[in-house]
């Protein structure tokens, strides 16, 4: 399957545990695209942040900001891969969602200064797939993958983060957004679910679209 020529950069977004990377990998394989995966495991401050958020939030956030900027620079600027479809399991904008959730006012002011400089020349996605799920579903998936650093994540934290994500993507205007409810789907092992997502992307909607995949 080939996408509309206007879609050269497709981003998958959503809260922790919603399935961003899984969908990005499946789509990249299906569409023969270049894949950008977030390098969360390389952040030395992330485990410390989960243990002591107040002490390590700024360091963890700044590391992510610089890491994401470097990844986008490497892919889009240095290698000029915009000739091929690029699929990412995050948007550069998502960094600010976490910053608003985790940083103090003074830390946020410094963060905004750095972020504004870094984001100036970075490409924005042509299409975003925003994956949603209930807090209960997210907690179940996080517990199921059993990453040591995520064991301390609480439902209230996810609930607050989910509200910020919803607000961000419900008001997102940089490109069309497909909002997919993932509570009862499996796009990795269920071809029907994946096909429904692909069909909407391929139709190139010009505005926000909602999808609750059907079929077993």
Tab-separated table of N, CA and C in Angstrom, residues 42-132:
chain	number	residue	atom	x	y	z
A	42	UNK	N	17.782	5.065	26.754
A	42	UNK	CA	19.096	5.698	26.836
A	42	UNK	C	19.126	6.874	27.806
A	43	UNK	N	17.959	7.256	28.318
A	43	UNK	CA	17.900	8.395	29.236
A	43	UNK	C	18.335	7.960	30.632
A	44	UNK	N	19.526	8.369	31.087
A	44	UNK	CA	20.038	7.906	32.385
A	44	UNK	C	19.256	8.472	33.568
A	45	UNK	N	18.463	9.512	33.324
A	45	UNK	CA	17.719	10.145	34.414
A	45	UNK	C	16.311	9.573	34.578
A	46	UNK	N	15.855	8.768	33.608
A	46	UNK	CA	14.471	8.294	33.656
A	46	UNK	C	14.183	7.382	34.849
A	47	UNK	N	15.018	6.367	35.117
A	47	UNK	CA	14.756	5.538	36.307
A	47	UNK	C	14.761	6.364	37.591
A	48	UNK	N	15.674	7.344	37.666
A	48	UNK	CA	15.745	8.200	38.849
A	48	UNK	C	14.503	9.084	38.952
A	49	UNK	N	13.987	9.510	37.791
A	49	UNK	CA	12.776	10.332	37.794
A	49	UNK	C	11.598	9.568	38.368
A	50	UNK	N	11.450	8.308	37.967
A	50	UNK	CA	10.326	7.516	38.474
A	50	UNK	C	10.446	7.273	39.980
A	51	UNK	N	11.681	7.240	40.478
A	51	UNK	CA	11.891	7.055	41.919
A	51	UNK	C	11.703	8.360	42.687
A	52	UNK	N	12.138	9.468	42.088
A	52	UNK	CA	12.077	10.768	42.759
A	52	UNK	C	11.784	11.855	41.717
A	53	UNK	N	10.512	12.011	41.318
A	53	UNK	CA	10.153	12.929	40.235
A	53	UNK	C	10.603	14.366	40.452
A	54	UNK	N	10.442	14.884	41.650
A	54	UNK	CA	10.769	16.288	41.894
A	54	UNK	C	12.258	16.576	41.707
A	55	UNK	N	13.093	15.618	42.060
A	55	UNK	CA	14.537	15.839	41.996
A	55	UNK	C	15.100	15.676	40.586
A	56	UNK	N	14.462	14.832	39.764
A	56	UNK	CA	15.069	14.495	38.475
A	56	UNK	C	14.202	14.836	37.259
A	57	UNK	N	13.090	15.520	37.458
A	57	UNK	CA	12.200	15.825	36.331
A	57	UNK	C	12.892	16.678	35.269
A	58	UNK	N	13.587	17.726	35.690
A	58	UNK	CA	14.190	18.638	34.718
A	58	UNK	C	15.301	17.957	33.928
A	59	UNK	N	16.157	17.200	34.617
A	59	UNK	CA	17.246	16.514	33.913
A	59	UNK	C	16.694	15.509	32.899
A	60	UNK	N	15.693	14.747	33.323
A	60	UNK	CA	15.101	13.750	32.428
A	60	UNK	C	14.453	14.418	31.220
A	61	UNK	N	13.752	15.531	31.469
A	61	UNK	CA	13.051	16.212	30.387
A	61	UNK	C	14.017	16.845	29.401
A	62	UNK	N	15.075	17.446	29.900
A	62	UNK	CA	16.057	18.081	29.024
A	62	UNK	C	16.785	17.040	28.177
A	63	UNK	N	17.088	15.893	28.775
A	63	UNK	CA	17.733	14.823	28.015
A	63	UNK	C	16.827	14.380	26.871
A	64	UNK	N	15.533	14.176	27.157
A	64	UNK	CA	14.594	13.775	26.115
A	64	UNK	C	14.515	14.827	25.009
A	65	UNK	N	14.456	16.084	25.394
A	65	UNK	CA	14.353	17.165	24.416
A	65	UNK	C	15.539	17.151	23.456
A	66	UNK	N	16.740	17.046	24.002
A	66	UNK	CA	17.949	17.041	23.174
A	66	UNK	C	18.048	15.773	22.339
A	67	UNK	N	17.656	14.639	22.923
A	67	UNK	CA	17.706	13.368	22.209
A	67	UNK	C	16.741	13.361	21.027
A	68	UNK	N	15.524	13.849	21.251
A	68	UNK	CA	14.530	13.884	20.174
A	68	UNK	C	14.956	14.838	19.064
A	69	UNK	N	15.543	15.956	19.451
A	69	UNK	CA	16.043	16.903	18.448
A	69	UNK	C	17.136	16.264	17.604
A	70	UNK	N	18.060	15.564	18.248
A	70	UNK	CA	19.148	14.908	17.517
A	70	UNK	C	18.605	13.855	16.555
A	71	UNK	N	17.631	13.053	17.009
A	71	UNK	CA	17.061	12.023	16.142
A	71	UNK	C	16.427	12.636	14.896
A	72	UNK	N	15.661	13.694	15.084
A	72	UNK	CA	15.014	14.332	13.943
A	72	UNK	C	16.051	14.965	13.016
A	73	UNK	N	17.071	15.580	13.585
A	73	UNK	CA	18.139	16.159	12.776
A	73	UNK	C	18.817	15.082	11.942
A	74	UNK	N	19.162	13.978	12.577
A	74	UNK	CA	19.854	12.892	11.880
A	74	UNK	C	19.018	12.351	10.727
A	75	UNK	N	17.725	12.179	10.965
A	75	UNK	CA	16.872	11.555	9.963
A	75	UNK	C	16.504	12.502	8.833
A	76	UNK	N	16.050	13.681	9.169
A	76	UNK	CA	15.486	14.572	8.156
A	76	UNK	C	16.491	15.528	7.524
A	77	UNK	N	17.451	15.988	8.304
A	77	UNK	CA	18.365	17.008	7.795
A	77	UNK	C	19.614	16.382	7.187
A	78	UNK	N	20.349	15.620	7.985
A	78	UNK	CA	21.615	15.069	7.516
A	78	UNK	C	21.423	14.055	6.400
A	79	UNK	N	20.450	13.162	6.543
A	79	UNK	CA	20.284	12.079	5.578
A	79	UNK	C	19.273	12.384	4.481
A	80	UNK	N	18.555	13.509	4.596
A	80	UNK	CA	17.600	13.912	3.569
A	80	UNK	C	16.643	12.780	3.215
A	81	UNK	N	16.098	12.127	4.255
A	81	UNK	CA	15.222	10.984	4.012
A	81	UNK	C	13.775	11.382	3.762
A	82	UNK	N	13.532	12.685	3.558
A	82	UNK	CA	12.172	13.099	3.263
A	82	UNK	C	11.718	12.573	1.904
A	83	UNK	N	12.640	12.035	1.121
A	83	UNK	CA	12.251	11.430	-0.147
A	83	UNK	C	11.479	10.149	0.099
A	84	UNK	N	11.650	9.544	1.256
A	84	UNK	CA	10.937	8.325	1.615
A	84	UNK	C	9.950	8.636	2.734
A	85	UNK	N	8.962	7.774	2.896
A	85	UNK	CA	8.030	7.913	4.011
A	85	UNK	C	8.769	7.662	5.318
A	86	UNK	N	8.570	8.543	6.283
A	86	UNK	CA	9.159	8.395	7.611
A	86	UNK	C	8.034	8.233	8.619
A	87	UNK	N	8.152	7.227	9.485
A	87	UNK	CA	7.177	6.998	10.551
A	87	UNK	C	7.894	7.085	11.886
A	88	UNK	N	7.354	7.894	12.779
A	88	UNK	CA	7.944	8.082	14.105
A	88	UNK	C	6.942	7.678	15.176
A	89	UNK	N	7.450	7.151	16.301
A	89	UNK	CA	6.536	6.794	17.393
A	89	UNK	C	6.402	7.936	18.406
A	90	UNK	N	6.681	9.150	17.949
A	90	UNK	CA	6.442	10.341	18.768
A	90	UNK	C	6.492	11.586	17.882
A	91	UNK	N	5.931	12.681	18.387
A	91	UNK	CA	6.102	13.991	17.771
A	91	UNK	C	7.044	14.798	18.656
A	92	UNK	N	7.724	15.752	18.074
A	92	UNK	CA	8.609	16.593	18.881
A	92	UNK	C	7.795	17.393	19.898
A	93	UNK	N	6.565	17.748	19.534
A	93	UNK	CA	5.698	18.528	20.422
A	93	UNK	C	5.353	17.792	21.709
A	94	UNK	N	5.379	16.460	21.669
A	94	UNK	CA	4.953	15.705	22.852
A	94	UNK	C	5.832	15.988	24.053
A	95	UNK	N	7.058	16.409	23.798
A	95	UNK	CA	7.976	16.681	24.899
A	95	UNK	C	7.402	17.745	25.835
A	96	UNK	N	6.727	18.717	25.242
A	96	UNK	CA	6.169	19.811	26.045
A	96	UNK	C	5.013	19.327	26.931
A	97	UNK	N	4.282	18.314	26.475
A	97	UNK	CA	3.189	17.767	27.292
A	97	UNK	C	3.742	17.234	28.605
A	98	UNK	N	4.839	16.476	28.516
A	98	UNK	CA	5.455	15.931	29.727
A	98	UNK	C	6.080	17.034	30.570
A	99	UNK	N	6.648	18.036	29.906
A	99	UNK	CA	7.253	19.144	30.645
A	99	UNK	C	6.202	19.870	31.483
A	100	UNK	N	5.043	20.132	30.894
A	100	UNK	CA	3.961	20.791	31.630
A	100	UNK	C	3.487	19.946	32.801
A	101	UNK	N	3.546	18.646	32.626
A	101	UNK	CA	3.103	17.731	33.681
A	101	UNK	C	4.106	17.654	34.826
A	102	UNK	N	5.401	17.723	34.510
A	102	UNK	CA	6.424	17.351	35.489
A	102	UNK	C	7.271	18.492	36.046
A	103	UNK	N	7.361	19.621	35.354
A	103	UNK	CA	8.308	20.663	35.754
A	103	UNK	C	7.668	21.762	36.604
A	104	UNK	N	8.501	22.400	37.414
A	104	UNK	CA	8.062	23.572	38.171
A	104	UNK	C	7.991	24.772	37.227
A	105	UNK	N	7.429	25.875	37.683
A	105	UNK	CA	7.304	27.060	36.831
A	105	UNK	C	8.665	27.579	36.374
A	106	UNK	N	9.635	27.621	37.280
A	106	UNK	CA	10.963	28.123	36.917
A	106	UNK	C	11.662	27.170	35.951
A	107	UNK	N	11.508	25.867	36.176
A	107	UNK	CA	12.090	24.881	35.259
A	107	UNK	C	11.421	24.978	33.892
A	108	UNK	N	10.113	25.196	33.891
A	108	UNK	CA	9.371	25.281	32.634
A	108	UNK	C	9.817	26.483	31.820
A	109	UNK	N	10.104	27.590	32.483
A	109	UNK	CA	10.569	28.788	31.781
A	109	UNK	C	11.894	28.524	31.068
A	110	UNK	N	12.804	27.838	31.746
A	110	UNK	CA	14.093	27.513	31.137
A	110	UNK	C	13.908	26.502	30.007
A	111	UNK	N	13.039	25.525	30.246
A	111	UNK	CA	12.749	24.515	29.229
A	111	UNK	C	12.206	25.164	27.954
A	112	UNK	N	11.270	26.096	28.103
A	112	UNK	CA	10.655	26.758	26.950
A	112	UNK	C	11.700	27.499	26.119
A	113	UNK	N	12.667	28.113	26.785
A	113	UNK	CA	13.723	28.837	26.078
A	113	UNK	C	14.523	27.896	25.182
A	114	UNK	N	14.914	26.760	25.744
A	114	UNK	CA	15.696	25.782	24.977
A	114	UNK	C	14.847	25.163	23.873
A	115	UNK	N	13.626	24.783	24.202
A	115	UNK	CA	12.742	24.122	23.243
A	115	UNK	C	12.437	25.005	22.041
A	116	UNK	N	12.222	26.286	22.275
A	116	UNK	CA	11.912	27.213	21.185
A	116	UNK	C	13.050	27.278	20.174
A	117	UNK	N	14.272	27.299	20.662
A	117	UNK	CA	15.440	27.348	19.778
A	117	UNK	C	15.572	26.050	18.987
A	118	UNK	N	15.402	24.913	19.656
A	118	UNK	CA	15.609	23.622	19.006
A	118	UNK	C	14.528	23.290	17.976
A	119	UNK	N	13.318	23.752	18.208
A	119	UNK	CA	12.199	23.333	17.358
A	119	UNK	C	12.047	24.155	16.081
A	120	UNK	N	12.812	25.213	15.936
A	120	UNK	CA	12.609	26.153	14.824
A	120	UNK	C	12.627	25.497	13.449
A	121	UNK	N	13.624	24.695	13.173
A	121	UNK	CA	13.797	24.174	11.820
A	121	UNK	C	13.442	22.695	11.683
A	122	UNK	N	12.792	22.121	12.687
A	122	UNK	CA	12.438	20.707	12.606
A	122	UNK	C	11.145	20.513	11.817
A	123	UNK	N	11.065	19.452	11.026
A	123	UNK	CA	9.837	19.196	10.259
A	123	UNK	C	8.690	18.782	11.175
A	124	UNK	N	7.485	19.122	10.768
A	124	UNK	CA	6.291	18.693	11.489
A	124	UNK	C	5.625	17.570	10.709
A	125	UNK	N	4.912	16.688	11.389
A	125	UNK	CA	4.275	15.577	10.678
A	125	UNK	C	3.207	16.049	9.693
A	126	UNK	N	3.004	15.248	8.657
A	126	UNK	CA	1.926	15.500	7.704
A	126	UNK	C	0.627	14.865	8.177
A	127	UNK	N	0.757	13.884	9.078
A	127	UNK	CA	-0.419	13.177	9.601
A	127	UNK	C	-0.042	12.567	10.946
A	128	UNK	N	-0.973	12.647	11.912
A	128	UNK	CA	-0.742	12.074	13.238
A	128	UNK	C	-1.829	11.054	13.553
A	129	UNK	N	-1.418	9.892	14.036
A	129	UNK	CA	-2.352	8.911	14.591
A	129	UNK	C	-2.224	8.988	16.105
A	130	UNK	N	-3.270	9.433	16.763
A	130	UNK	CA	-3.269	9.567	18.220
A	130	UNK	C	-4.033	8.399	18.825
A	131	UNK	N	-3.320	7.538	19.536
A	131	UNK	CA	-3.915	6.359	20.160
A	131	UNK	C	-4.407	6.694	21.561
A	132	UNK	N	-5.645	6.321	21.838
A	132	UNK	CA	-6.244	6.547	23.150
A	132	UNK	C	-6.542	5.223	23.838
